[in-house]
Amino acid sequence: MATAQSRRLARWMSMPAIIVLLLWMVVPLAMTLYFSFRRYNLNYPDRQGWAGWNNYYYFLTDPAFAAAFQNTLVLVIGVLIITVVGGILLALLLDQPFWGQGIVRVLVIAPFFVMPTVSALVWKNMFMNPVNGLFAHAAQAVGLQPIDFLGHHPLSSIVGIVAWAWLPFATLILLTALQSLDREQIEASEMDGAGFGARFFYIILPHMTRSITVVILIQTIFLLGIYAEILVTTNGGPGTQSMNLPYLIAVTTTQQDVGGAAAGGVIAIILANIVAIFLMRMIGKNLES
Amino acid sequence: MARAVTPQRKATVTVLAWVVGLVIFFPILWTVLLSFKTEADAIGTPWHVLASSWTTEAYATVQQRSDYLHHFWNSVILSLGSTVIGLIIGIPSAWAMAFVPGKRTKDVLMWMLSTKMMPATGVLVPIYLIGIKTGLLDTRTGLVIVLTLINLPIIIWMLYTYFKEIPGEILEAARMDGASLWNEIRYVLTPMAIPGIASTLLLNVILSWNEAFWTLRLTTTNAAPLTAFIASYSSPEGLFFAKLSAASTLAIAPILILGWFSQKQLVRGLTFGAVK
Amino acid sequence: MGQITLQQVTKAFGDVEVIPPLDLTVDDGEFVVFVGPSGCGKSTLLRLIAGLEDITSGKILIDGKDASHTPPAKRGLAMVFQSYALYPHMSVRKNIAFPLKMAGLSKAEQDAKVDAAAKVLNLGSYIDRKPGQLSGGQRQRVAIGRAIVREPSAFLFDEPLSNLDAALRVNMRLEISELHNQLGTTMIYVTHDQVEAMTMADKIVVLQAGRIEQVGTPLDLYRRPDNIFVAGFIGSPKMNFITGEAAAREGAHTIGIRPEHLTPSPDGGMMQGRVSVAEHLGSDTFMYVETDQHGTLTVRAGGEVAFRHGDRIGLTPMVEHLHRFDESGQAIR
């Protein structure tokens, strides 16, 4: 497969993809970096010039940044905990033999295919609405005061909505991992006298470690960028209670503050890259095998 | 070998699994139910909702809003357009890396993946400005370009893992059998690669259909797909449960059906081949 | 119509030279086996001949014409791959017809040739199935079928039997030998199994680290190995090697004696030892004898020999079958 002719051909064939991705990566990145050091507001086109670290200074010292940073962490970690723990439990359940496996699988996966704006709006109105939502009806039926979820617990509510959308992803991947576990290993451990608990902690969990890591890393990449759910539910509010970094940067862009938004963008890139490095190592290892 | 399980145990698991499955699925089910109610019935108690009569009124209203179809077509064009262009760029590249790996192939693959890790918010500003300068803001062309680029790494990776599974010896056999490069691609490679290409296409249509950052930030009305259309229901209109439900049902139904077909490939695609 | 000559052929992957300059001639109609341990370069050599890899320097002549840079399809060779490399989406018939279709033959010609090949290889009953529905042996036959319809000037086999179970392997070995007798076409066959080499070859090429250690008929290599490597590689069970004083007495650094050239006796003998394991195969008996003087030696005796584990026996080598090697491992003749 490795004649000089095919090599030359291969180089030409991979060129288009490499070139467009290179442009896609380098051009915006360079521009973001450049703007982040510029005074540049679309509303005041005459005020231009170098801003030094000012954009970073204003972005980082904005009280909204601290809140957004914290909220981003809560959002990512909260959703991760729910989806990973829930995903493991669900995978264990769905791996058992039962009637209608195919149908239940389909039901469980479904939320993943719901577009973020739909899932957020459905939850916001049909479930969490303090007057007409299902939860309000349920609370009234047992004589409780309905809770204004998005008004009083905006961040936890968003965590719930996002977790619902990502639980299928975690379940699906962990179930796949579980099904690849050699049944003979389980049988051997049973012969060795391992009960369910021991089997889970010594055989099943170690087998799933890799997949769990993959789930965590990939979800983190996506969860760091959560935007639509916040836009349609709370707009980041009340105040900055449910504002995360992408939302804050988007808001800064909307205010036409290009320099500030670019500085925020650079910070988001740095944060994402910290996660990305781990993910890339994992996948890179897989590539060798 | 699946071991025999006692019927009692199987029954218990069945009940439990169905309950959990239905709970997770319930929001979707409820949305579909509400979409067949009148606005007045839809905001009633659950018992009232179930007991009230059925109607397709909400769908008719959504249909009458002339812009629904417009957004639906935008979604179709954006997701199919970006996927097809992505495949056209991605297939040769993945082919080359899978079958003629060089010393740097692995680095190139990892680098392509790293472009996917770049947060959208990090490059929002320049893309936005480029959009304004080139006049591509809020156009389908502009959005197809962006969606193609953000999904290209996934497309190449998925294709790469599928192509990798085609044994190189088979292509060598074709060469020994006298097939020219064109015949090799036509008679041997393509038939063997089609399942992989099909699932790549499917997954990317789904991802692009549901993409909700760029589609929201770079469009206003012209190129706005369903994600943005639904977002417009966010405040006052959200109170019209039946209409919201009908619009939501229409927005998610096609992709839900595609998604169920592609659930096996989903795992591989979303984990870049790290989990099969 | 099938003479292949390699002249000073080399192959390097980057800085690593896997084939140092190598000369070899395969005559028309010959059955040549490349044999050697894994990683010895035998498959690379075959792929160089096939044109699937570029040679780094040197020349490959096919029927006297320089084919060094001819693409694989134009060399007039057919190859049977280790994994069979059948096209999974095509039926057996289409698999076999594929090279004919590529050559632009008419449908009728294709059918006639496929039917003829199917008859030779007994493929009739599964001609319309897909490869996935066939057993390993059947796939092997289809792969051979695909090779013979092209009427190539030579067949190349890359470890074709290594994925089959032992019994089937013996059968296919016979079938390939018969095919060779029937067609009389040049065949180059790569294997790591010296039994396959010995049973099938007209000429064996023993390779190690890309170098040809010896070329000769099976019996040549068995009787007159050029060096320790060939002596140890050819023959089963392996030749016994003894170094030290006993070798020095024969004027050699190492002496070799095949297991079948050691005669066991209940007592006496030139060497004495204790039987650690005795394998009774019925036709033969293999014994592993811990000798007092020369470590463990393997002995092959007749099936009627009744020694068991723990017995003390004597061993006498047949001096006329003694092989002598110098310090560099070359045979002293």
mmCIF file of N, CA and C in Angstrom, chain B residues 20 49 55 95-96 147 157 192 195:
data_model
loop_
_atom_site.group_PDB
_atom_site.id
_atom_site.type_symbol
_atom_site.label_atom_id
_atom_site.label_comp_id
_atom_site.label_asym_id
_atom_site.label_seq_id
_atom_site.Cartn_x
_atom_site.Cartn_y
_atom_site.Cartn_z
ATOM 1 N N VAL B 20 -38.323 3.559 34.417
ATOM 2 C CA VAL B 20 -37.238 4.525 34.225
ATOM 3 C C VAL B 20 -37.259 5.079 32.804
ATOM 4 N N VAL B 49 -55.927 17.578 31.018
ATOM 5 C CA VAL B 49 -55.261 17.429 29.717
ATOM 6 C C VAL B 49 -55.604 16.083 29.101
ATOM 7 N N THR B 55 -57.216 17.626 19.168
ATOM 8 C CA THR B 55 -57.367 18.499 18.008
ATOM 9 C C THR B 55 -56.013 18.766 17.353
ATOM 10 N N TRP B 95 -9.655 8.875 3.686
ATOM 11 C CA TRP B 95 -9.154 7.752 2.879
ATOM 12 C C TRP B 95 -7.637 7.739 2.897
ATOM 13 N N ALA B 96 -7.063 8.904 2.622
ATOM 14 C CA ALA B 96 -5.608 8.996 2.553
ATOM 15 C C ALA B 96 -4.972 8.610 3.880
ATOM 16 N N LEU B 147 -20.880 25.664 9.997
ATOM 17 C CA LEU B 147 -21.262 24.332 10.476
ATOM 18 C C LEU B 147 -20.374 23.256 9.843
ATOM 19 N N TRP B 157 -12.861 12.049 11.508
ATOM 20 C CA TRP B 157 -12.562 11.007 12.495
ATOM 21 C C TRP B 157 -13.457 9.790 12.345
ATOM 22 N N MET B 192 -17.730 -0.992 0.217
ATOM 23 C CA MET B 192 -17.367 -1.372 1.581
ATOM 24 C C MET B 192 -17.450 -0.186 2.530
ATOM 25 N N PRO B 195 -21.620 1.870 4.312
ATOM 26 C CA PRO B 195 -22.257 1.889 5.634
ATOM 27 C C PRO B 195 -21.630 2.937 6.555
#
